[in-house]
PDB file of C-alpha atoms in Angstrom:
ATOM      1  CA  UNK A  20       9.809 -28.834   4.926  1.00 38.00           C
ATOM      2  CA  UNK A  21      10.202 -28.607   1.169  1.00 40.00           C
ATOM      3  CA  UNK A  22       7.459 -27.810  -1.296  1.00 41.00           C
ATOM      4  CA  UNK A  23       6.994 -29.581  -4.576  1.00 41.00           C
ATOM      5  CA  UNK A  24       6.495 -27.520  -7.706  1.00 47.00           C
ATOM      6  CA  UNK A  25       2.768 -28.335  -7.612  1.00 46.00           C
ATOM      7  CA  UNK A  26       2.323 -26.742  -4.149  1.00 47.00           C
ATOM      8  CA  UNK A  27       4.188 -23.490  -4.855  1.00 47.00           C
ATOM      9  CA  UNK A  28       1.707 -20.724  -5.751  1.00 58.00           C
ATOM     10  CA  UNK A  29       1.796 -19.664  -9.373  1.00 62.00           C
ATOM     11  CA  UNK A  30       0.778 -16.121 -10.280  1.00 74.00           C
ATOM     12  CA  UNK A  31      -0.079 -14.575 -13.617  1.00 92.00           C
ATOM     13  CA  UNK A  32       2.056 -11.766 -15.065  1.00 93.00           C
ATOM     14  CA  UNK A  33      -0.359  -9.048 -13.903  1.00 96.00           C
ATOM     15  CA  UNK A  34      -0.400 -10.503 -10.361  1.00 96.00           C
ATOM     16  CA  UNK A  35       3.401 -10.484 -10.290  1.00 96.00           C
ATOM     17  CA  UNK A  36       3.408  -6.861 -11.508  1.00 97.00           C
ATOM     18  CA  UNK A  37       0.899  -5.774  -8.856  1.00 98.00           C
ATOM     19  CA  UNK A  38       2.745  -7.600  -6.063  1.00 97.00           C
ATOM     20  CA  UNK A  39       5.972  -5.899  -7.199  1.00 97.00           C
ATOM     21  CA  UNK A  40       4.204  -2.518  -7.309  1.00 98.00           C
ATOM     22  CA  UNK A  41       2.762  -3.013  -3.804  1.00 97.00           C
ATOM     23  CA  UNK A  42       6.218  -3.980  -2.528  1.00 97.00           C
ATOM     24  CA  UNK A  43       7.791  -0.957  -4.225  1.00 97.00           C
ATOM     25  CA  UNK A  44       5.146   1.339  -2.715  1.00 96.00           C
ATOM     26  CA  UNK A  45       5.811  -0.056   0.784  1.00 94.00           C
ATOM     27  CA  UNK A  46       9.566   0.386   0.345  1.00 95.00           C
ATOM     28  CA  UNK A  47       9.142   3.916  -1.042  1.00 95.00           C
ATOM     29  CA  UNK A  48       6.872   4.882   1.838  1.00 93.00           C
ATOM     30  CA  UNK A  49       9.290   3.497   4.415  1.00 93.00           C
ATOM     31  CA  UNK A  50      12.240   5.293   2.781  1.00 94.00           C
ATOM     32  CA  UNK A  51      10.215   8.501   2.256  1.00 93.00           C
ATOM     33  CA  UNK A  52      11.174   8.249  -1.420  1.00 96.00           C
ATOM     34  CA  UNK A  53       8.879  10.942  -2.786  1.00 96.00           C
ATOM     35  CA  UNK A  54      10.039  10.490  -6.394  1.00 97.00           C
ATOM     36  CA  UNK A  55       9.212   6.766  -6.332  1.00 97.00           C
ATOM     37  CA  UNK A  56       5.843   7.444  -4.730  1.00 97.00           C
ATOM     38  CA  UNK A  57       5.124  10.073  -7.369  1.00 97.00           C
ATOM     39  CA  UNK A  58       5.727   7.428 -10.064  1.00 97.00           C
ATOM     40  CA  UNK A  59       3.695   4.736  -8.276  1.00 98.00           C
ATOM     41  CA  UNK A  60       0.697   6.915  -7.386  1.00 98.00           C
ATOM     42  CA  UNK A  61      -1.673   8.170 -10.055  1.00 97.00           C
ATOM     43  CA  UNK A  62      -1.907  11.954 -10.323  1.00 97.00           C
ATOM     44  CA  UNK A  63      -5.516  11.615  -9.095  1.00 97.00           C
ATOM     45  CA  UNK A  64      -4.545   9.368  -6.142  1.00 98.00           C
ATOM     46  CA  UNK A  65      -6.695   9.697  -3.029  1.00 98.00           C
ATOM     47  CA  UNK A  66      -6.581   7.884   0.316  1.00 97.00           C
ATOM     48  CA  UNK A  67      -9.104   7.445   3.095  1.00 96.00           C
ATOM     49  CA  UNK A  68      -6.347   7.465   5.678  1.00 90.00           C
ATOM     50  CA  UNK A  69      -5.857   6.191   9.220  1.00 86.00           C
ATOM     51  CA  UNK A  70      -5.614   9.877  10.198  1.00 84.00           C
ATOM     52  CA  UNK A  71      -9.416   9.913   9.727  1.00 88.00           C
ATOM     53  CA  UNK A  72      -9.247  12.177   6.691  1.00 92.00           C
ATOM     54  CA  UNK A  73      -9.319  11.908   2.933  1.00 97.00           C
ATOM     55  CA  UNK A  74      -6.010  13.032   1.435  1.00 96.00           C
ATOM     56  CA  UNK A  75      -4.841  13.665  -2.123  1.00 97.00           C
ATOM     57  CA  UNK A  76      -1.518  12.550  -3.537  1.00 97.00           C
ATOM     58  CA  UNK A  77       0.050  15.946  -2.881  1.00 97.00           C
ATOM     59  CA  UNK A  78      -1.218  15.973   0.709  1.00 96.00           C
ATOM     60  CA  UNK A  79       0.184  12.480   1.354  1.00 95.00           C
ATOM     61  CA  UNK A  80       3.563  13.435  -0.114  1.00 96.00           C
ATOM     62  CA  UNK A  81       3.569  16.603   2.016  1.00 95.00           C
ATOM     63  CA  UNK A  82       2.744  14.647   5.200  1.00 92.00           C
ATOM     64  CA  UNK A  83       5.510  12.181   4.405  1.00 91.00           C
ATOM     65  CA  UNK A  84       8.027  14.917   3.633  1.00 92.00           C
ATOM     66  CA  UNK A  85       7.210  16.713   6.896  1.00 91.00           C
ATOM     67  CA  UNK A  86       7.641  13.497   8.906  1.00 86.00           C
ATOM     68  CA  UNK A  87       4.027  13.446  10.093  1.00 86.00           C
ATOM     69  CA  UNK A  88       3.561   9.934   8.643  1.00 86.00           C
ATOM     70  CA  UNK A  89       7.144   8.656   8.694  1.00 85.00           C
ATOM     71  CA  UNK A  90       7.016   4.954   9.599  1.00 87.00           C
ATOM     72  CA  UNK A  91      10.076   3.204  11.031  1.00 89.00           C
ATOM     73  CA  UNK A  92       8.846  -0.291  10.037  1.00 92.00           C
ATOM     74  CA  UNK A  93       6.259  -1.423   7.492  1.00 92.00           C
ATOM     75  CA  UNK A  94       5.129  -5.006   6.845  1.00 94.00           C
ATOM     76  CA  UNK A  95       2.416  -5.748   4.309  1.00 94.00           C
ATOM     77  CA  UNK A  96       0.486  -8.966   3.635  1.00 97.00           C
ATOM     78  CA  UNK A  97      -1.672  -9.246   0.527  1.00 97.00           C
ATOM     79  CA  UNK A  98      -4.688 -11.465   1.147  1.00 97.00           C
ATOM     80  CA  UNK A  99      -6.677 -10.903  -2.046  1.00 97.00           C
ATOM     81  CA  UNK A 100      -6.103  -9.757  -5.624  1.00 97.00           C
ATOM     82  CA  UNK A 101      -8.836  -9.421  -8.223  1.00 97.00           C
ATOM     83  CA  UNK A 102      -8.887  -7.878 -11.669  1.00 97.00           C
ATOM     84  CA  UNK A 103     -11.715  -6.377 -13.698  1.00 97.00           C
ATOM     85  CA  UNK A 104     -10.471  -5.167 -17.057  1.00 96.00           C
ATOM     86  CA  UNK A 105      -7.608  -2.769 -16.427  1.00 96.00           C
ATOM     87  CA  UNK A 106      -8.256  -2.298 -12.698  1.00 98.00           C
ATOM     88  CA  UNK A 107      -6.857  -4.467  -9.898  1.00 98.00           C
ATOM     89  CA  UNK A 108      -8.149  -4.444  -6.324  1.00 98.00           C
ATOM     90  CA  UNK A 109      -5.702  -5.459  -3.592  1.00 98.00           C
ATOM     91  CA  UNK A 110      -6.857  -6.238  -0.045  1.00 98.00           C
ATOM     92  CA  UNK A 111      -4.853  -7.211   2.985  1.00 98.00           C
ATOM     93  CA  UNK A 112      -3.342  -6.206   6.270  1.00 97.00           C
ATOM     94  CA  UNK A 113      -0.263  -4.313   7.301  1.00 95.00           C
ATOM     95  CA  UNK A 114       1.723  -3.509  10.401  1.00 94.00           C
ATOM     96  CA  UNK A 115       3.422  -0.149  10.813  1.00 92.00           C
ATOM     97  CA  UNK A 116       5.599   1.368  13.520  1.00 92.00           C
ATOM     98  CA  UNK A 117       6.185   5.024  14.255  1.00 84.00           C
ATOM     99  CA  UNK A 118       4.277   8.171  13.296  1.00 72.00           C
ATOM    100  CA  UNK A 119       1.508   9.085  13.093  1.00 74.00           C
ATOM    101  CA  UNK A 120       0.240   6.720  15.789  1.00 68.00           C
ATOM    102  CA  UNK A 121       3.444   5.922  17.672  1.00 76.00           C
ATOM    103  CA  UNK A 122       3.980   2.359  18.752  1.00 87.00           C
ATOM    104  CA  UNK A 123       2.696  -0.354  16.423  1.00 93.00           C
ATOM    105  CA  UNK A 124      -0.530  -0.132  14.415  1.00 92.00           C
ATOM    106  CA  UNK A 125      -2.203  -3.135  12.789  1.00 95.00           C
ATOM    107  CA  UNK A 126      -4.324  -2.050   9.842  1.00 95.00           C
ATOM    108  CA  UNK A 127      -6.589  -3.372   7.094  1.00 97.00           C
ATOM    109  CA  UNK A 128      -6.202  -1.885   3.620  1.00 97.00           C
ATOM    110  CA  UNK A 129      -7.650  -1.834   0.124  1.00 98.00           C
ATOM    111  CA  UNK A 130      -5.701  -0.460  -2.854  1.00 98.00           C
ATOM    112  CA  UNK A 131      -6.932   0.106  -6.416  1.00 98.00           C
ATOM    113  CA  UNK A 132      -4.396  -0.115  -9.253  1.00 98.00           C
ATOM    114  CA  UNK A 133      -5.632   0.858 -12.737  1.00 98.00           C
ATOM    115  CA  UNK A 134      -3.369   0.315 -15.706  1.00 97.00           C
ATOM    116  CA  UNK A 135      -2.092   3.611 -17.143  1.00 95.00           C
ATOM    117  CA  UNK A 136      -0.458   2.868 -20.464  1.00 93.00           C
ATOM    118  CA  UNK A 137       2.235   0.263 -19.831  1.00 92.00           C
ATOM    119  CA  UNK A 138       2.280   0.456 -16.022  1.00 95.00           C
ATOM    120  CA  UNK A 139       0.093   0.101 -12.960  1.00 97.00           C
ATOM    121  CA  UNK A 140      -0.365   3.170 -10.746  1.00 98.00           C
ATOM    122  CA  UNK A 141      -2.231   3.223  -7.450  1.00 98.00           C
ATOM    123  CA  UNK A 142      -5.360   5.347  -7.814  1.00 97.00           C
ATOM    124  CA  UNK A 143      -7.096   4.889  -4.446  1.00 98.00           C
ATOM    125  CA  UNK A 144      -6.358   3.492  -1.002  1.00 98.00           C
ATOM    126  CA  UNK A 145      -8.330   2.902   2.153  1.00 97.00           C
ATOM    127  CA  UNK A 146      -6.479   2.012   5.356  1.00 94.00           C
ATOM    128  CA  UNK A 147      -7.802   1.856   8.883  1.00 93.00           C
ATOM    129  CA  UNK A 148      -6.315   0.878  12.222  1.00 93.00           C
ATOM    130  CA  UNK A 149      -7.850  -2.246  13.765  1.00 95.00           C
ATOM    131  CA  UNK A 150      -5.556  -2.486  16.789  1.00 93.00           C
ATOM    132  CA  UNK A 151      -2.659  -0.618  18.274  1.00 91.00           C
ATOM    133  CA  UNK A 152       0.213  -1.348  20.629  1.00 88.00           C
ATOM    134  CA  UNK A 153       1.398   1.696  22.551  1.00 78.00           C
ATOM    135  CA  UNK A 154       5.101   2.527  22.712  1.00 67.00           C
ATOM    136  CA  UNK A 155       6.833   1.328  25.826  1.00 59.00           C
TER     137      UNK A 155
END
């Protein structure tokens, strides 16, 4: 099935930037690219994590570096974007495989991306597991 130009979604520049930033964050997390995550996350980044704890940027980077939260697959679907001034809220679902849960975890997430100068940096995240498939 082909789509006409009128049925293809059209996003504004800020939406394209946020979608690219979300994609880059997913790729950096999957690759354990700490330098990229350092650039993408605000210095004051905090997450209410699926590990049932609130973690700072440095704690998240440490968990990733140690392998405690090293995913082997990561798929993300953005369901909602909204902007108020220089802050964007992203909501959606993701699917991760590997640590910390083992198997496959299906999660819901919310990310907040304020504009810092000329770029967007993730300031806050909430992610929680809604269902899990155990490893076989």
